[in-house]
mmCIF file with all atom_site columns, C-alpha atoms in Angstrom:
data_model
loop_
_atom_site.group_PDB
_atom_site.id
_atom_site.type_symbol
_atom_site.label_atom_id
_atom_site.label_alt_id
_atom_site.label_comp_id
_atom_site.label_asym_id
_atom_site.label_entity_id
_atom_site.label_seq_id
_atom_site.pdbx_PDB_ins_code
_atom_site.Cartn_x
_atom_site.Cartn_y
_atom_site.Cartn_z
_atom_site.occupancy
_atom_site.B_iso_or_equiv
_atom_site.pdbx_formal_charge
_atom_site.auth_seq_id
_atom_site.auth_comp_id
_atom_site.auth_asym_id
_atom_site.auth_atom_id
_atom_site.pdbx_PDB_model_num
ATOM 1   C CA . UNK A 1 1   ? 8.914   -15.299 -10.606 1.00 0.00 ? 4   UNK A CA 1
ATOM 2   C CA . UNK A 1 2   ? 6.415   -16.188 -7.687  1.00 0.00 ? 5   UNK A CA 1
ATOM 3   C CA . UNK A 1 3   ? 8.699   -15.774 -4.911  1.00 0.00 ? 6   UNK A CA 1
ATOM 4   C CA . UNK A 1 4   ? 10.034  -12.617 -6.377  1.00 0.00 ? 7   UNK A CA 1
ATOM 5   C CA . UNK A 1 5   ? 7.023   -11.535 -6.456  1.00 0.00 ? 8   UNK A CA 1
ATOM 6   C CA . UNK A 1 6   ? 6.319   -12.785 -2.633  1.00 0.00 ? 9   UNK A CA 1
ATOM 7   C CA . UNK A 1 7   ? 9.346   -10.813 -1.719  1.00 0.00 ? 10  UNK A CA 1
ATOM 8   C CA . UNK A 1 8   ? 8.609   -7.886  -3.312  1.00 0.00 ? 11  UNK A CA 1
ATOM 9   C CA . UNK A 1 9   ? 4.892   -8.030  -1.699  1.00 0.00 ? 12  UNK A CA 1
ATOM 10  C CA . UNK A 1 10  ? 6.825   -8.703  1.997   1.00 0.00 ? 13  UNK A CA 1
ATOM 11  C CA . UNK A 1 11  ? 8.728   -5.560  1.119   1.00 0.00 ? 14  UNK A CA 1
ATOM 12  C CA . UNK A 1 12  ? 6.108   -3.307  0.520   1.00 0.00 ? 15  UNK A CA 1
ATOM 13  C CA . UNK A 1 13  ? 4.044   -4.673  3.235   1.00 0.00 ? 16  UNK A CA 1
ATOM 14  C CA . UNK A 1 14  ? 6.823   -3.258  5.212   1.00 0.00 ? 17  UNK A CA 1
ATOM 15  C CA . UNK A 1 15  ? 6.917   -0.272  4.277   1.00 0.00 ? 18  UNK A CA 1
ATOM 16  C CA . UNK A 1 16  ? 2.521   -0.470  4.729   1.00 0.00 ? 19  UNK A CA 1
ATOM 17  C CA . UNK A 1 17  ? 2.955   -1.231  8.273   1.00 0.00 ? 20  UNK A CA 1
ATOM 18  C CA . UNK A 1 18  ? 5.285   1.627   8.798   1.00 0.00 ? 21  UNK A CA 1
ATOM 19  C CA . UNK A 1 19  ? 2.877   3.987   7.050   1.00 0.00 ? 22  UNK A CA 1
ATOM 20  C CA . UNK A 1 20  ? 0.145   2.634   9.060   1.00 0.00 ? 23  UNK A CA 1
ATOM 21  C CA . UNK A 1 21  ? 2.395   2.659   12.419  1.00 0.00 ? 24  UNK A CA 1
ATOM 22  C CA . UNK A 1 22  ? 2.730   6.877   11.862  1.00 0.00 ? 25  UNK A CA 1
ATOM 23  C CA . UNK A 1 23  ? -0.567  7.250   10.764  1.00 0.00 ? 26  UNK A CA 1
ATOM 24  C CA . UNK A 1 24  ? -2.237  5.784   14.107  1.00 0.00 ? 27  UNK A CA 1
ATOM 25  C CA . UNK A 1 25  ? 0.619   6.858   16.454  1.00 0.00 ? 28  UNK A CA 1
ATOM 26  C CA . UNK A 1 26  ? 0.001   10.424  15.111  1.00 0.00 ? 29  UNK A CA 1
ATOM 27  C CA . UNK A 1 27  ? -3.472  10.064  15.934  1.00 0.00 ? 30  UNK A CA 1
ATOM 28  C CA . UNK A 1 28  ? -5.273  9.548   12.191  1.00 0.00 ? 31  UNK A CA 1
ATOM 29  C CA . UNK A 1 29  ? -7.992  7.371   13.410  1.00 0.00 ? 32  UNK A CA 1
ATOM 30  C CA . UNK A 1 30  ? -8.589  9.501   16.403  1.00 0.00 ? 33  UNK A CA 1
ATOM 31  C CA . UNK A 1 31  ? -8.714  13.069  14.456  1.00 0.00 ? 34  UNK A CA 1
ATOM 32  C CA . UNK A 1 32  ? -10.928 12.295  11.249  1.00 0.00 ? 35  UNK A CA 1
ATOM 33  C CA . UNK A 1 33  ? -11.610 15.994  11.104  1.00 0.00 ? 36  UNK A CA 1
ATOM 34  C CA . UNK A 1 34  ? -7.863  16.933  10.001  1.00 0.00 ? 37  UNK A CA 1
ATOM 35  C CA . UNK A 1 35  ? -6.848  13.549  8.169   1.00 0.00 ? 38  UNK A CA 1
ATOM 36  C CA . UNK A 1 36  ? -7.293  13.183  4.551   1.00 0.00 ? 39  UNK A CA 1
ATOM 37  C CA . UNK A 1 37  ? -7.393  9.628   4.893   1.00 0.00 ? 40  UNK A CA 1
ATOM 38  C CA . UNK A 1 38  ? -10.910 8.462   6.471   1.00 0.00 ? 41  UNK A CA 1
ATOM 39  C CA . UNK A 1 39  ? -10.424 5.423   8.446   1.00 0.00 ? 42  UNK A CA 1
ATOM 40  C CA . UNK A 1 40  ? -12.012 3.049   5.738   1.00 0.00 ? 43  UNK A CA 1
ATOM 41  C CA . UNK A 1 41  ? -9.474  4.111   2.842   1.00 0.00 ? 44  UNK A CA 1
ATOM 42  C CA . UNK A 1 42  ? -6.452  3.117   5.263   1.00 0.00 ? 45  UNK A CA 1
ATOM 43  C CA . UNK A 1 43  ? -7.926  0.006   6.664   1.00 0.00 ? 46  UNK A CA 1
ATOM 44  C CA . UNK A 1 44  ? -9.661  -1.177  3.314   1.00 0.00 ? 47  UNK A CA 1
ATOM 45  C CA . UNK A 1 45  ? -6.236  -0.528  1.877   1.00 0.00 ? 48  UNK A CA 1
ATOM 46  C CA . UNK A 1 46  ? -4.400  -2.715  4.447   1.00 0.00 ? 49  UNK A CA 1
ATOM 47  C CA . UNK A 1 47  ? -7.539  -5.090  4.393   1.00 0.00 ? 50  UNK A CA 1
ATOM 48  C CA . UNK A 1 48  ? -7.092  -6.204  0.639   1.00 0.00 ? 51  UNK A CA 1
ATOM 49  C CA . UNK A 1 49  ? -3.523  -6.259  0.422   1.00 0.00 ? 52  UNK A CA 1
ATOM 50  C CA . UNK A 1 50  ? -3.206  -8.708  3.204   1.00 0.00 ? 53  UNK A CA 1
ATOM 51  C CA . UNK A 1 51  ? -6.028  -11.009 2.383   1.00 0.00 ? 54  UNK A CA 1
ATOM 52  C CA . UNK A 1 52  ? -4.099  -10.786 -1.585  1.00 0.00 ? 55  UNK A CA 1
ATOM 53  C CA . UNK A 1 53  ? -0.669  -11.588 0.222   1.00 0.00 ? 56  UNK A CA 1
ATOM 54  C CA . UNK A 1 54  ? -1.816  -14.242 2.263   1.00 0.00 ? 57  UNK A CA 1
ATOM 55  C CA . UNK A 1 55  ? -3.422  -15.916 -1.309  1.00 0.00 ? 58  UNK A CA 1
ATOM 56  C CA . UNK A 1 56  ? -0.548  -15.370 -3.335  1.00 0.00 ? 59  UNK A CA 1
ATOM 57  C CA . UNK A 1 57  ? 1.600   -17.668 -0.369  1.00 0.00 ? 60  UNK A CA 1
ATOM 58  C CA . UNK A 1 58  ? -1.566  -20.180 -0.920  1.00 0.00 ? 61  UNK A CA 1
ATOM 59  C CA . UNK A 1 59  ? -0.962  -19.902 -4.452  1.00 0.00 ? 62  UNK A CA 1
ATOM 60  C CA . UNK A 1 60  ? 2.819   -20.712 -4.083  1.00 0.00 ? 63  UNK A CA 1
ATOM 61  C CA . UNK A 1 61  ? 2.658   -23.624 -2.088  1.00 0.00 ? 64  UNK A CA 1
ATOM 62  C CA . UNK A 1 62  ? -0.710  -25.230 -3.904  1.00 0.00 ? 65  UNK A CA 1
ATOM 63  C CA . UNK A 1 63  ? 0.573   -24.140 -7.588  1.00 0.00 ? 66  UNK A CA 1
ATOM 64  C CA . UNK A 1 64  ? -3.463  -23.391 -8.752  1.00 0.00 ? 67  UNK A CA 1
ATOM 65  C CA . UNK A 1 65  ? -3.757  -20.812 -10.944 1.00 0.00 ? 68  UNK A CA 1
ATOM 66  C CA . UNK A 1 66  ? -7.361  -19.415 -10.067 1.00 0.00 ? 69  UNK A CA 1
ATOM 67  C CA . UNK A 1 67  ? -5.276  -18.183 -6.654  1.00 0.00 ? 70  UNK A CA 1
ATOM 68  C CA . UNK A 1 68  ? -2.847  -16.207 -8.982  1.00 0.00 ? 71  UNK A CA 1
ATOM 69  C CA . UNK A 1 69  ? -5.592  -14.346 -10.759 1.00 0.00 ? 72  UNK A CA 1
ATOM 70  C CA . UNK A 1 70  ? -7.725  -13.777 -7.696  1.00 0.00 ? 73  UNK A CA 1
ATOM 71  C CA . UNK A 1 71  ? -4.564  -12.094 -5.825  1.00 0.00 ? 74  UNK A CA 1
ATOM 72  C CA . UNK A 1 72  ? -3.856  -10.229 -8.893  1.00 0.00 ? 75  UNK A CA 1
ATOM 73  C CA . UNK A 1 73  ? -7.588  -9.273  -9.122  1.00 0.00 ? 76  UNK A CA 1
ATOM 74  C CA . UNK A 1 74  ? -7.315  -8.435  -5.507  1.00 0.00 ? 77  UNK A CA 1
ATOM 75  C CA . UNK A 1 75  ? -4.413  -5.754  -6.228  1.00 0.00 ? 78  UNK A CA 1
ATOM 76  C CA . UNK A 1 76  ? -6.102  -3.974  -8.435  1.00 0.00 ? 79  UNK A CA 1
ATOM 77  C CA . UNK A 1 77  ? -8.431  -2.497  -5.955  1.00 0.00 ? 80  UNK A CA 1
ATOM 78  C CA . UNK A 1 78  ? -5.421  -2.325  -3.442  1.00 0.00 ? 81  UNK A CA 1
ATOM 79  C CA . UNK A 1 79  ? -3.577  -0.087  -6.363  1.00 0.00 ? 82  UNK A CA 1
ATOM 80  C CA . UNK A 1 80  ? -6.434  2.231   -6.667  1.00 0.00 ? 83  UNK A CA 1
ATOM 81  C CA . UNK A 1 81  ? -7.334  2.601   -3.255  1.00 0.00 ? 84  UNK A CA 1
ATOM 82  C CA . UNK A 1 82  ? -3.123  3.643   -2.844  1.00 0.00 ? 85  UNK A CA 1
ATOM 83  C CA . UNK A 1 83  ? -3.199  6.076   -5.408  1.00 0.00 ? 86  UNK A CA 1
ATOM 84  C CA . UNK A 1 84  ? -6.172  7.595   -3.919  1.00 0.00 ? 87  UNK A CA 1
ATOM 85  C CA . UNK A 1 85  ? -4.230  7.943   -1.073  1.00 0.00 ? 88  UNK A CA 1
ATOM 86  C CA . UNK A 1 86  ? -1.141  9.258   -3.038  1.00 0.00 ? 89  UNK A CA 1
ATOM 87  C CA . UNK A 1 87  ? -2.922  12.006  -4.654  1.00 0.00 ? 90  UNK A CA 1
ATOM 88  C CA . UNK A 1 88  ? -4.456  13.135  -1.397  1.00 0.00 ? 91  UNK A CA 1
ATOM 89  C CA . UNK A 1 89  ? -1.065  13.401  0.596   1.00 0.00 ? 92  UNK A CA 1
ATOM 90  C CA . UNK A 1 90  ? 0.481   15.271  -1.861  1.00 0.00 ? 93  UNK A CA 1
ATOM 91  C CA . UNK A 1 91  ? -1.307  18.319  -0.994  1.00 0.00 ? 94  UNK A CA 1
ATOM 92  C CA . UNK A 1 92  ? 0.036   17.384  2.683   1.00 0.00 ? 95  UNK A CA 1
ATOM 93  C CA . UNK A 1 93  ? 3.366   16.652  1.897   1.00 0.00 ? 96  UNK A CA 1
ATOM 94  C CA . UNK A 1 94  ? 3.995   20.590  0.092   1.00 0.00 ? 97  UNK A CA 1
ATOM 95  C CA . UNK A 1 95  ? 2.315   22.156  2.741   1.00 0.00 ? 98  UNK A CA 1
ATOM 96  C CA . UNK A 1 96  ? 4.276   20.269  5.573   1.00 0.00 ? 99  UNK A CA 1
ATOM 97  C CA . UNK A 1 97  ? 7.164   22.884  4.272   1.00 0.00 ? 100 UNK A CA 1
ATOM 98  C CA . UNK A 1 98  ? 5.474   25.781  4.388   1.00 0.00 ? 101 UNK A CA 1
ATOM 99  C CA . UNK A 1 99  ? 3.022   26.003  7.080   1.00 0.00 ? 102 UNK A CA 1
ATOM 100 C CA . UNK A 1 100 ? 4.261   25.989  10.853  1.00 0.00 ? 103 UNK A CA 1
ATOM 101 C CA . UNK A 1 101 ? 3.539   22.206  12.411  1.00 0.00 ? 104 UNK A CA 1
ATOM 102 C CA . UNK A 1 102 ? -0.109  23.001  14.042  1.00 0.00 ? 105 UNK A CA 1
ATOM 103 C CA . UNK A 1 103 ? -1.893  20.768  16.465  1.00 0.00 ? 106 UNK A CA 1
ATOM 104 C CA . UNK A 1 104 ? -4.619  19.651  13.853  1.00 0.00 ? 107 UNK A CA 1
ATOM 105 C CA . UNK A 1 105 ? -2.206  18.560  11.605  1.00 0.00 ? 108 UNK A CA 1
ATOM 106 C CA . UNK A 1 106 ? -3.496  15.744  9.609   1.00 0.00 ? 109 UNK A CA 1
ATOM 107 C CA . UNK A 1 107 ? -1.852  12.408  10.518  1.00 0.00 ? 110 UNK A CA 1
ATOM 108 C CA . UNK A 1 108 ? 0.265   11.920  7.091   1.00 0.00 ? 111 UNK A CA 1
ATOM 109 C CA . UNK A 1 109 ? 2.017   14.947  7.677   1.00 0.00 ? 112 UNK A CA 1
ATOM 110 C CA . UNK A 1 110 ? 4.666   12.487  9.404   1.00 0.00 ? 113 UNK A CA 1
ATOM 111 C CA . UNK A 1 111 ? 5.236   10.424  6.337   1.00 0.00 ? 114 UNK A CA 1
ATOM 112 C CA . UNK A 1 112 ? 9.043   9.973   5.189   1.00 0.00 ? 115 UNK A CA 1
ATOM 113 C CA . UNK A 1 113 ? 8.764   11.074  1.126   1.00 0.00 ? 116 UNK A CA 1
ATOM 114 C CA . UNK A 1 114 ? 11.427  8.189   0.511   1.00 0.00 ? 117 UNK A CA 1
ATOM 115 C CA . UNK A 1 115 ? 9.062   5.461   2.258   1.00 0.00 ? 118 UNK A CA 1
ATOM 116 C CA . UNK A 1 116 ? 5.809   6.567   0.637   1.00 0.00 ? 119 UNK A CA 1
ATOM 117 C CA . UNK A 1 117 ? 7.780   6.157   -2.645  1.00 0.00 ? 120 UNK A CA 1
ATOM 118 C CA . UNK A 1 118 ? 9.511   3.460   -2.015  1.00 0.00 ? 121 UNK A CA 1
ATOM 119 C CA . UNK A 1 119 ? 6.177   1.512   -0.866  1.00 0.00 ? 122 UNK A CA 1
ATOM 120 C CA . UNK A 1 120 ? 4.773   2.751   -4.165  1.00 0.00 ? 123 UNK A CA 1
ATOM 121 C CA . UNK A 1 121 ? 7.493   1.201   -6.170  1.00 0.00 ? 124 UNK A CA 1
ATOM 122 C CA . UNK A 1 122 ? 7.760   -2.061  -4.640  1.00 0.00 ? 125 UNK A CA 1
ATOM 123 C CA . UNK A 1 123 ? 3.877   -2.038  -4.941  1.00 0.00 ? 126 UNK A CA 1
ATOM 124 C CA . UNK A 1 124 ? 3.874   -1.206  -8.762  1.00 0.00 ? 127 UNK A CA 1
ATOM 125 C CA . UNK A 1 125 ? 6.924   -4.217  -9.307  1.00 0.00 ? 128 UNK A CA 1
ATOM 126 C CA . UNK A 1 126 ? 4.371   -6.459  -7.151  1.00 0.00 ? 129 UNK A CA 1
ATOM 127 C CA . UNK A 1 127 ? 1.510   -5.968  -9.435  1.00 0.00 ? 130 UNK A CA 1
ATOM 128 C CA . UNK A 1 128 ? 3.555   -6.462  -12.390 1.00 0.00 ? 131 UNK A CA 1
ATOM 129 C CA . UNK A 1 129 ? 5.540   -9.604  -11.351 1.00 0.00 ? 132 UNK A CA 1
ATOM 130 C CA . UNK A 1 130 ? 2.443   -11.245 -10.212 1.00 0.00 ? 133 UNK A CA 1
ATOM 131 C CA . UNK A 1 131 ? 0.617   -10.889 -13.487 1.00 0.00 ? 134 UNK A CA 1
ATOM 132 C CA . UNK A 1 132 ? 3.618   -12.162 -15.339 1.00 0.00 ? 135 UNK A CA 1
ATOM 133 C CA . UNK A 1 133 ? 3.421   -15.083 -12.806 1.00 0.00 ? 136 UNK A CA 1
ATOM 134 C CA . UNK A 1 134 ? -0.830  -15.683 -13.403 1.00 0.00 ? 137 UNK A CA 1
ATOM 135 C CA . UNK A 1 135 ? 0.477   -15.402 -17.456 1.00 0.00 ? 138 UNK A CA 1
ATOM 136 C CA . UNK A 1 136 ? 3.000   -17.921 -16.863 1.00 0.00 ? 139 UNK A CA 1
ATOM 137 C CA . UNK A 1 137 ? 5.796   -15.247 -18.295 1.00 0.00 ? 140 UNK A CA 1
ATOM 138 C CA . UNK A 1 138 ? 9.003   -16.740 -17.852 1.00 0.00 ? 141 UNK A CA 1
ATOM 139 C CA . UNK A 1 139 ? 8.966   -20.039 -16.212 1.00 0.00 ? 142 UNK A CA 1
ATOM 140 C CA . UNK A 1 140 ? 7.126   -20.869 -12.870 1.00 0.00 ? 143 UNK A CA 1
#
């Protein structure tokens, strides 16, 4: 269950970097003012869920259970800190269909609906198989 949960993690990490690639390329660090995402709540974001990823391959190749639970712990804050951002680019998303493309346009304007949700699916399927894996659910 640890590598499915390491390929499930590589997956939405994926689908992170592509989020992160539109929101810099369309200029979200550089125009605070329109972006609903301040620079912190991307980057802490990205922060967490790397240092988590890079534990959970620890964990997998040392087998110690304190790694599992601090990854796990570490995705917790990585899960809140995504549905923060979630719930603020909805507004951003509805408008995007209504409102004439303008040059302030916040950053995540440019996000594909079927990558934001499929990050957020692979994220939740993460979470879950790697507390099944610190709980020792079904085999290591």
């Amino acid at each position: 269950m640890g590598i499915a949960a390491l390929v499930t993690w590589l997956i939405t990490a994926l689908g992170g970097f592509f989020l992160l690639y539109t929101w810099i390329s369309n200029g979200g660090p550089r125009k605070p003012s329109s972006s609903h995402f301040p620079p912190a709540l991307i980057f802490g974001h990205f922060a967490l869920a790397a240092i988590g990823l890079v534990l959970w391959i620890i964990y997998l190749i040392v087998d110690s259970d304190a790694l599992a639970w601090i990854a796990f712990v570490l995705l917790l804050p990585v899960a809140l800190l995504g549905y923060t951002m979630f719930f603020r680019w909805l507004p951003t998303y509805r408008n995007r269909t209504t409102e004439a493309p303008a040059a302030d346009a916040p950053a995540e304007r440019h996000f594909p609906m079927a990558v934001v949700g499929g990050h957020g699916l692979f994220a939740f399927a993460t979470l879950v198989l790697v507390l099944l894996t610190a709980l020792e659910v079904g085999g290591s």
